[in-house]
């Protein structure tokens, strides 16, 4: 035991927080491991389906679908830009890795939303919950992700599924926060009017609060997505495959080539997902999209062919 | 009164954490609104207000900004819970209704027009108007039919597919009006519904509204800042100050017998010609002098404007009769006195 001095008390007195954490985690692992293993099942099955689907569809089909979606929600320019980005990804030879990373990111996104949006709504109705949630969210966003890699590995093992879990922990905060914010920003007088005309709580939520909060929630979705992507490399340290794995291997072997293509793949994926969700986040009026993009084109075709045939029916004898 | 549709008894609303204590002290010691704010940090919204509104009546509430008008009407459909007092609507205690009953009352029997319109910005005009019907579960086709009809009523046909932000202030108010009437409620709560309208449309809507409430016997609580409007529409008028009713009465009572300087200020400069009746101006005559009936005669309920018409053509006194029995006389001097107030 070193001697104790008042000016440097740290030498003899130490709070054994580190061993508490170890013991505590050990205890959780020993007693609740089956529970944590069970949590993996739904994540695993969703991830498998995404992987199977994205792997089975030919690359050009994926690119065309993405371009059509982009055209529909934002316009032809974005469609061309995103298609070019994805073509580039294919031509630098990282298509399979990109699809795997996309599957992981989409799975993380869905679980983040399933957890985050209800939590945000609930917090907007209970100040107590929000007071509890706030420091937690701050912590999840600021504690370096490396720190919770350890407990996640001990509880869930390694591989793609624990990778999704780490990503969700890291990325869920923005969607909770912005859902909360969006709900709080719904004008008080609109809520009052809904009540005054006899709305139930769920009608209030679905017919007024959620639609009005939607642009803000979508901004949260966008941020969550970007944070998921930023976890890709870190998650690869617990044996998650895909683009992150390429970057990690590049670092390990000092192979600048493989690190660069992996990195560019991540950037490309980030651009595509960011632009798509941002386009979704801009408020739109109901029904407007029907007259735009591919859908609008098809509608105008069917309409004009109908009127054409109507003309022909109406004036059958003019040609002769 | 047995046909009272709305009945408020000693309603208090004090905003703030210590509202219960503040209410107790107010009752015991009668502190003023400012004293309560200083000592308890509570805002007195409504203070000891009682009134009844009979079926088909239009009850107008007037008062300066912040006097508690909006807070008071919000009690009637329980958007605000009173600190004390009781509110009965159609013989039901509003504050003892359960959730389902309350929603049913709100979507079917009480329509409300908000001071700030409070339209739903993400919905088209027609979907705004059809709101109460939709919340109640009516099918889309039929609720849109009703909404179209109500839009026609407020001269907004053709605007159904627009969004509220494409409308002017006055148009929004009319949408709010149509929305309140969509469910054909028996009771209308109107918080300055015509304030953003130009005089022409305002006049037109006032007349339509009067007609409507006469025919359909709507019971209305109507808040306005415009005394002319209150006089034109109101069966009774209440003047509110610092949460209290200073005076309640018919337009004629309020104009001719203001209870204090506050009310007198309110009614100053209003034209009395269509308001004051002969019965209020005449000098009553004792005993029946039926023989003296030579000059022009009027009824006790005839207004000053009619007396002036007669006085233009006849120089002598005007006799007020009840049937063929004279009950009073009005000299030219009395008449001029009455006109100038
Ligand atoms: N939710 C609330 N919390 C605290 N105080 C409130 C609240 N609502 C209203 N008040 C207070 O109650 C008083 C009456 O407000 P109210 O809105 O009823 O006035 P008003 O007569 O409708 O005024 P105006 O003519 O400007 O609409 C005001 O002093 C206001 O500050
Ligand atoms: Mg008001």
Tab-separated table of C-alpha atoms in Angstrom, chain B:
chain	number	residue	atom	x	y	z
B	1	UNK	CA	-85.200	28.847	-17.419
B	2	UNK	CA	-85.800	25.275	-18.472
B	3	UNK	CA	-84.661	25.538	-22.071
B	4	UNK	CA	-81.163	26.702	-21.118
B	5	UNK	CA	-78.739	25.009	-23.472
B	6	UNK	CA	-75.570	26.378	-21.922
B	7	UNK	CA	-75.419	27.085	-18.229
B	8	UNK	CA	-72.292	28.251	-16.424
B	9	UNK	CA	-72.294	28.645	-12.647
B	10	UNK	CA	-69.541	30.527	-10.814
B	11	UNK	CA	-66.837	29.464	-13.226
B	12	UNK	CA	-63.267	30.258	-12.194
B	13	UNK	CA	-60.171	29.597	-14.193
B	14	UNK	CA	-56.823	30.428	-12.658
B	15	UNK	CA	-53.691	29.467	-14.606
B	16	UNK	CA	-50.601	28.428	-12.702
B	17	UNK	CA	-49.222	25.822	-10.321
B	18	UNK	CA	-50.804	27.302	-7.220
B	19	UNK	CA	-54.208	27.877	-8.776
B	20	UNK	CA	-56.120	26.048	-6.032
B	21	UNK	CA	-54.587	28.115	-3.243
B	22	UNK	CA	-54.990	31.299	-5.228
B	23	UNK	CA	-58.643	30.469	-5.790
B	24	UNK	CA	-59.205	29.909	-2.088
B	25	UNK	CA	-57.630	33.217	-1.162
B	26	UNK	CA	-59.509	35.055	-3.866
B	27	UNK	CA	-62.768	33.729	-2.512
B	28	UNK	CA	-61.932	34.671	1.068
B	29	UNK	CA	-60.256	38.022	0.563
B	30	UNK	CA	-61.196	39.089	-2.935
B	31	UNK	CA	-57.759	39.945	-4.310
B	32	UNK	CA	-57.507	41.593	-7.716
B	33	UNK	CA	-56.018	40.043	-10.840
B	34	UNK	CA	-52.723	41.928	-10.392
B	35	UNK	CA	-52.426	41.009	-6.701
B	36	UNK	CA	-52.903	37.345	-7.527
B	37	UNK	CA	-50.233	37.564	-10.193
B	38	UNK	CA	-47.793	39.227	-7.803
B	39	UNK	CA	-48.427	37.023	-4.790
B	40	UNK	CA	-49.051	33.623	-6.379
B	41	UNK	CA	-47.649	33.891	-9.882
B	42	UNK	CA	-51.044	32.809	-11.157
B	43	UNK	CA	-53.014	34.411	-13.978
B	44	UNK	CA	-56.721	34.818	-13.452
B	45	UNK	CA	-58.359	33.896	-16.750
B	46	UNK	CA	-62.003	33.739	-15.714
B	47	UNK	CA	-63.361	34.971	-12.389
B	48	UNK	CA	-66.708	33.909	-11.013
B	49	UNK	CA	-68.674	34.000	-14.239
B	50	UNK	CA	-72.254	32.782	-14.408
B	51	UNK	CA	-74.604	32.918	-17.358
B	52	UNK	CA	-77.194	30.963	-19.255
B	53	UNK	CA	-77.869	30.828	-22.942
B	54	UNK	CA	-81.295	29.680	-24.040
B	55	UNK	CA	-82.070	27.690	-27.145
B	56	UNK	CA	-81.675	29.718	-30.313
B	57	UNK	CA	-80.085	32.646	-28.524
B	58	UNK	CA	-76.904	34.392	-29.538
B	59	UNK	CA	-74.864	35.350	-26.506
B	60	UNK	CA	-72.222	37.928	-27.315
B	61	UNK	CA	-69.143	38.422	-25.184
B	62	UNK	CA	-67.146	41.614	-25.479
B	63	UNK	CA	-64.140	42.899	-23.633
B	64	UNK	CA	-60.630	44.170	-23.992
B	65	UNK	CA	-57.805	41.947	-25.088
B	66	UNK	CA	-56.804	39.566	-22.320
B	67	UNK	CA	-60.077	39.869	-20.445
B	68	UNK	CA	-60.668	36.132	-20.651
B	69	UNK	CA	-63.169	35.720	-23.470
B	70	UNK	CA	-61.389	32.917	-25.292
B	71	UNK	CA	-60.639	31.136	-22.049
B	72	UNK	CA	-64.289	31.301	-21.042
B	73	UNK	CA	-65.708	29.766	-24.233
B	74	UNK	CA	-63.115	26.998	-24.124
B	75	UNK	CA	-64.814	25.758	-20.961
B	76	UNK	CA	-67.982	25.000	-22.849
B	77	UNK	CA	-66.453	22.160	-24.842
B	78	UNK	CA	-63.925	21.467	-22.108
B	79	UNK	CA	-60.787	22.438	-23.950
B	80	UNK	CA	-60.073	24.070	-20.596
B	81	UNK	CA	-60.933	22.559	-17.226
B	82	UNK	CA	-62.313	25.055	-14.723
B	83	UNK	CA	-60.563	25.676	-11.406
B	84	UNK	CA	-64.021	25.878	-9.852
B	85	UNK	CA	-67.628	26.100	-10.935
B	86	UNK	CA	-69.891	24.032	-13.128
B	87	UNK	CA	-70.661	24.065	-16.820
B	88	UNK	CA	-73.752	22.351	-18.137
B	89	UNK	CA	-74.426	21.868	-21.806
B	90	UNK	CA	-77.778	20.415	-22.865
B	91	UNK	CA	-78.402	19.488	-19.242
B	92	UNK	CA	-75.213	17.498	-18.914
B	93	UNK	CA	-72.338	18.397	-16.647
B	94	UNK	CA	-69.517	18.811	-19.154
B	95	UNK	CA	-66.811	18.048	-16.633
B	96	UNK	CA	-68.260	14.691	-15.665
B	97	UNK	CA	-68.431	13.335	-19.215
B	98	UNK	CA	-66.136	10.402	-19.967
B	99	UNK	CA	-63.808	10.357	-22.964
B	100	UNK	CA	-66.279	8.853	-25.409
B	101	UNK	CA	-69.146	11.115	-24.393
B	102	UNK	CA	-66.900	14.143	-24.582
B	103	UNK	CA	-65.686	13.276	-28.088
B	104	UNK	CA	-69.230	12.638	-29.188
B	105	UNK	CA	-70.310	16.013	-27.860
B	106	UNK	CA	-67.419	17.732	-29.602
B	107	UNK	CA	-67.855	16.082	-32.968
B	108	UNK	CA	-71.648	16.272	-33.102
B	109	UNK	CA	-73.158	18.968	-30.950
B	110	UNK	CA	-70.597	21.717	-30.461
B	111	UNK	CA	-68.864	23.431	-33.375
B	112	UNK	CA	-66.073	25.878	-32.773
B	113	UNK	CA	-64.511	28.695	-34.765
B	114	UNK	CA	-61.083	29.661	-33.494
B	115	UNK	CA	-59.760	33.171	-33.181
B	116	UNK	CA	-56.552	32.164	-34.989
B	117	UNK	CA	-58.423	29.896	-37.455
B	118	UNK	CA	-56.285	26.844	-36.577
B	119	UNK	CA	-56.764	25.166	-39.946
B	120	UNK	CA	-54.763	22.012	-40.587
B	121	UNK	CA	-51.994	23.192	-42.937
B	122	UNK	CA	-51.366	19.767	-44.475
B	123	UNK	CA	-54.950	19.269	-45.583
B	124	UNK	CA	-56.945	20.732	-48.399
B	125	UNK	CA	-59.767	23.118	-47.652
B	126	UNK	CA	-62.398	20.466	-48.225
B	127	UNK	CA	-60.665	18.014	-45.903
B	128	UNK	CA	-60.437	20.751	-43.293
B	129	UNK	CA	-64.141	21.421	-43.541
B	130	UNK	CA	-64.990	17.729	-43.383
B	131	UNK	CA	-62.795	17.190	-40.314
B	132	UNK	CA	-65.449	16.553	-37.691
B	133	UNK	CA	-67.304	14.198	-40.027
B	134	UNK	CA	-64.121	12.318	-40.802
B	135	UNK	CA	-63.195	11.967	-37.134
B	136	UNK	CA	-66.623	10.557	-36.525
B	137	UNK	CA	-66.058	7.970	-39.267
B	138	UNK	CA	-68.280	9.179	-42.095
B	139	UNK	CA	-67.374	7.839	-45.554
B	140	UNK	CA	-65.316	10.065	-47.819
B	141	UNK	CA	-67.937	10.598	-50.503
B	142	UNK	CA	-70.711	11.709	-48.187
B	143	UNK	CA	-68.539	13.901	-46.004
B	144	UNK	CA	-67.188	15.671	-49.074
B	145	UNK	CA	-70.743	16.299	-50.249
B	146	UNK	CA	-71.547	17.961	-46.939
B	147	UNK	CA	-68.305	19.930	-46.998
B	148	UNK	CA	-68.984	21.218	-50.522
B	149	UNK	CA	-72.394	22.411	-49.454
B	150	UNK	CA	-70.932	24.267	-46.463
B	151	UNK	CA	-68.244	25.822	-48.646
B	152	UNK	CA	-70.958	27.136	-50.933
B	153	UNK	CA	-72.641	28.622	-47.897
B	154	UNK	CA	-69.574	30.750	-47.170
B	155	UNK	CA	-69.054	31.546	-50.893
B	156	UNK	CA	-65.939	29.468	-51.259
B	157	UNK	CA	-67.094	27.001	-53.883
B	158	UNK	CA	-64.231	26.045	-56.128
B	159	UNK	CA	-61.607	26.411	-53.419
B	160	UNK	CA	-61.974	22.910	-51.999
B	161	UNK	CA	-58.754	21.513	-53.430
B	162	UNK	CA	-56.528	24.382	-52.308
B	163	UNK	CA	-54.381	24.373	-49.207
B	164	UNK	CA	-54.874	26.852	-46.338
B	165	UNK	CA	-51.632	28.688	-47.122
B	166	UNK	CA	-53.068	29.635	-50.518
B	167	UNK	CA	-55.953	31.518	-48.877
B	168	UNK	CA	-56.272	35.058	-47.558
B	169	UNK	CA	-57.024	35.691	-43.884
B	170	UNK	CA	-60.698	36.291	-44.504
B	171	UNK	CA	-61.016	33.185	-46.640
B	172	UNK	CA	-59.414	31.124	-43.905
B	173	UNK	CA	-61.934	32.477	-41.447
B	174	UNK	CA	-64.736	31.402	-43.712
B	175	UNK	CA	-63.210	27.933	-43.985
B	176	UNK	CA	-63.133	27.865	-40.189
B	177	UNK	CA	-66.788	28.817	-40.169
B	178	UNK	CA	-67.696	26.116	-42.663
B	179	UNK	CA	-65.736	23.582	-40.627
B	180	UNK	CA	-67.618	24.475	-37.469
B	181	UNK	CA	-70.950	24.081	-39.210
B	182	UNK	CA	-70.145	20.894	-41.109
B	183	UNK	CA	-71.547	18.621	-38.441
B	184	UNK	CA	-74.687	20.764	-38.058
B	185	UNK	CA	-74.057	21.197	-34.343
B	186	UNK	CA	-76.759	22.658	-32.119
B	187	UNK	CA	-74.206	24.840	-30.401
B	188	UNK	CA	-71.691	27.152	-32.036
B	189	UNK	CA	-68.748	28.681	-30.215
B	190	UNK	CA	-67.427	31.531	-32.295
B	191	UNK	CA	-64.263	33.303	-31.240
B	192	UNK	CA	-64.080	36.494	-33.308
B	193	UNK	CA	-65.146	34.629	-36.439
B	194	UNK	CA	-65.583	37.687	-38.654
B	195	UNK	CA	-62.705	39.852	-37.482
B	196	UNK	CA	-60.545	39.468	-40.602
B	197	UNK	CA	-63.325	40.098	-43.111
B	198	UNK	CA	-63.963	43.214	-45.129
B	199	UNK	CA	-67.110	45.143	-44.145
B	200	UNK	CA	-69.116	43.939	-47.108
B	201	UNK	CA	-68.592	40.211	-46.623
B	202	UNK	CA	-68.775	40.643	-42.896
B	203	UNK	CA	-72.206	42.224	-43.183
B	204	UNK	CA	-73.292	39.525	-45.572
B	205	UNK	CA	-72.096	36.720	-43.328
B	206	UNK	CA	-73.660	38.335	-40.272
B	207	UNK	CA	-77.000	38.418	-42.001
B	208	UNK	CA	-76.631	34.859	-43.248
B	209	UNK	CA	-75.671	33.794	-39.796
B	210	UNK	CA	-78.640	35.539	-38.157
B	211	UNK	CA	-80.952	33.937	-40.677
B	212	UNK	CA	-79.395	30.554	-40.111
B	213	UNK	CA	-79.578	30.642	-36.352
B	214	UNK	CA	-83.194	31.802	-36.519
B	215	UNK	CA	-84.253	29.051	-38.879
B	216	UNK	CA	-82.175	26.245	-37.396
B	217	UNK	CA	-82.344	27.525	-33.815
B	218	UNK	CA	-78.619	27.298	-33.260
B	219	UNK	CA	-77.433	28.321	-29.841
B	220	UNK	CA	-74.375	30.504	-30.124
B	221	UNK	CA	-71.715	32.038	-27.954
B	222	UNK	CA	-70.155	34.767	-30.018
B	223	UNK	CA	-67.019	36.693	-29.124
B	224	UNK	CA	-66.421	39.984	-30.848
B	225	UNK	CA	-64.559	43.228	-30.475
B	226	UNK	CA	-67.072	45.053	-32.596
B	227	UNK	CA	-69.991	46.557	-30.697
B	228	UNK	CA	-72.030	47.063	-33.866
B	229	UNK	CA	-71.709	43.370	-34.536
B	230	UNK	CA	-72.660	42.486	-30.978
B	231	UNK	CA	-75.731	44.704	-31.179
B	232	UNK	CA	-76.777	43.354	-34.537
B	233	UNK	CA	-76.416	39.711	-33.564
B	234	UNK	CA	-76.673	39.441	-29.816
B	235	UNK	CA	-79.749	38.412	-27.940
B	236	UNK	CA	-77.732	39.278	-24.873
B	237	UNK	CA	-74.389	40.983	-24.528
B	238	UNK	CA	-71.879	40.460	-21.750
B	239	UNK	CA	-69.069	42.912	-21.150
B	240	UNK	CA	-66.010	41.284	-19.652
B	241	UNK	CA	-63.096	42.792	-17.760
B	242	UNK	CA	-60.235	41.040	-15.969
B	243	UNK	CA	-62.065	37.730	-16.130
B	244	UNK	CA	-65.340	39.020	-14.723
B	245	UNK	CA	-68.655	39.879	-16.306
B	246	UNK	CA	-69.094	43.558	-15.603
B	247	UNK	CA	-72.540	43.764	-17.130
B	248	UNK	CA	-74.911	41.419	-18.900
B	249	UNK	CA	-78.015	42.586	-20.683
B	250	UNK	CA	-79.739	43.291	-23.948
B	251	UNK	CA	-78.073	45.696	-26.327
B	252	UNK	CA	-80.539	48.394	-25.308
B	253	UNK	CA	-79.839	47.941	-21.603
B	254	UNK	CA	-76.113	48.076	-22.103
B	255	UNK	CA	-76.245	51.163	-24.268
B	256	UNK	CA	-78.757	53.136	-22.231
B	257	UNK	CA	-77.783	52.045	-18.734
B	258	UNK	CA	-74.045	51.311	-18.685
B	259	UNK	CA	-73.223	50.120	-15.212
B	260	UNK	CA	-69.869	51.903	-14.951
B	261	UNK	CA	-67.297	53.943	-16.825
B	262	UNK	CA	-65.727	50.871	-18.445
B	263	UNK	CA	-68.985	49.861	-20.079
B	264	UNK	CA	-69.823	53.473	-20.898
B	265	UNK	CA	-66.505	53.744	-22.746
B	266	UNK	CA	-67.379	50.626	-24.665
B	267	UNK	CA	-70.728	51.902	-25.873
B	268	UNK	CA	-69.699	55.486	-26.421
B	269	UNK	CA	-70.308	56.651	-29.955
B	270	UNK	CA	-72.672	53.874	-30.895
B	271	UNK	CA	-75.743	54.958	-32.849
B	272	UNK	CA	-78.775	54.717	-30.604
B	273	UNK	CA	-81.411	55.166	-33.286
B	274	UNK	CA	-82.073	51.498	-33.955
B	275	UNK	CA	-81.559	50.526	-30.354
B	276	UNK	CA	-83.501	52.675	-27.947
B	277	UNK	CA	-87.230	52.142	-27.875
B	278	UNK	CA	-90.036	54.581	-27.230
B	279	UNK	CA	-90.890	52.894	-23.940
B	280	UNK	CA	-87.545	53.942	-22.532
B	281	UNK	CA	-87.854	57.602	-23.579
B	282	UNK	CA	-91.484	58.380	-22.775
B	283	UNK	CA	-92.839	60.135	-19.744
B	284	UNK	CA	-95.393	57.727	-18.333
B	285	UNK	CA	-98.843	59.136	-17.800
B	286	UNK	CA	-100.935	58.041	-14.883
B	287	UNK	CA	-104.529	56.991	-15.386
B	288	UNK	CA	-106.284	56.492	-18.689
B	289	UNK	CA	-106.787	59.643	-20.697
B	290	UNK	CA	-108.025	57.907	-23.800
B	291	UNK	CA	-109.829	61.060	-24.891
B	292	UNK	CA	-106.585	62.985	-25.408
B	293	UNK	CA	-105.525	60.838	-28.356
B	294	UNK	CA	-105.180	63.405	-31.091
B	295	UNK	CA	-101.576	63.428	-32.264
B	296	UNK	CA	-99.486	60.585	-33.741
B	297	UNK	CA	-99.108	57.360	-31.760
B	298	UNK	CA	-96.375	54.742	-31.501
B	299	UNK	CA	-95.836	51.466	-29.652
B	300	UNK	CA	-93.498	51.160	-26.702
B	301	UNK	CA	-91.223	48.885	-28.736
B	302	UNK	CA	-90.774	51.274	-31.664
B	303	UNK	CA	-87.244	52.561	-32.033
B	304	UNK	CA	-85.949	56.131	-32.036
B	305	UNK	CA	-85.518	56.118	-35.803
B	306	UNK	CA	-89.250	55.732	-36.238
B	307	UNK	CA	-89.974	58.491	-33.692
B	308	UNK	CA	-87.689	60.838	-35.628
B	309	UNK	CA	-89.569	60.087	-38.840
B	310	UNK	CA	-92.818	61.010	-37.150
B	311	UNK	CA	-91.369	64.088	-35.463
B	312	UNK	CA	-90.315	65.389	-38.874
B	313	UNK	CA	-93.948	65.622	-39.901
B	314	UNK	CA	-95.687	66.514	-36.620
B	315	UNK	CA	-94.763	69.249	-34.236
B	316	UNK	CA	-96.665	68.136	-31.148
B	317	UNK	CA	-96.024	65.414	-28.626
B	318	UNK	CA	-96.062	61.781	-29.648
B	319	UNK	CA	-98.209	59.445	-27.628
B	320	UNK	CA	-97.096	55.951	-26.765
B	321	UNK	CA	-99.945	53.473	-26.715
B	322	UNK	CA	-100.504	49.952	-25.565
B	323	UNK	CA	-103.363	48.680	-27.655
B	324	UNK	CA	-105.534	51.804	-27.658
B	325	UNK	CA	-104.616	52.841	-24.154
B	326	UNK	CA	-102.028	55.619	-23.944
B	327	UNK	CA	-99.192	54.819	-21.572
B	328	UNK	CA	-96.840	57.749	-22.070
B	329	UNK	CA	-95.892	60.838	-24.028
B	330	UNK	CA	-92.708	61.957	-25.735
B	331	UNK	CA	-92.030	65.631	-26.268
B	332	UNK	CA	-89.631	66.941	-28.884
B	333	UNK	CA	-87.249	67.790	-26.073
B	334	UNK	CA	-87.293	64.228	-24.676
B	335	UNK	CA	-86.643	62.910	-28.142
B	336	UNK	CA	-83.581	65.073	-28.748
B	337	UNK	CA	-82.282	64.136	-25.298
B	338	UNK	CA	-82.620	60.460	-26.100
B	339	UNK	CA	-80.835	60.755	-29.432
B	340	UNK	CA	-77.795	62.494	-27.974
B	341	UNK	CA	-77.651	60.100	-25.033
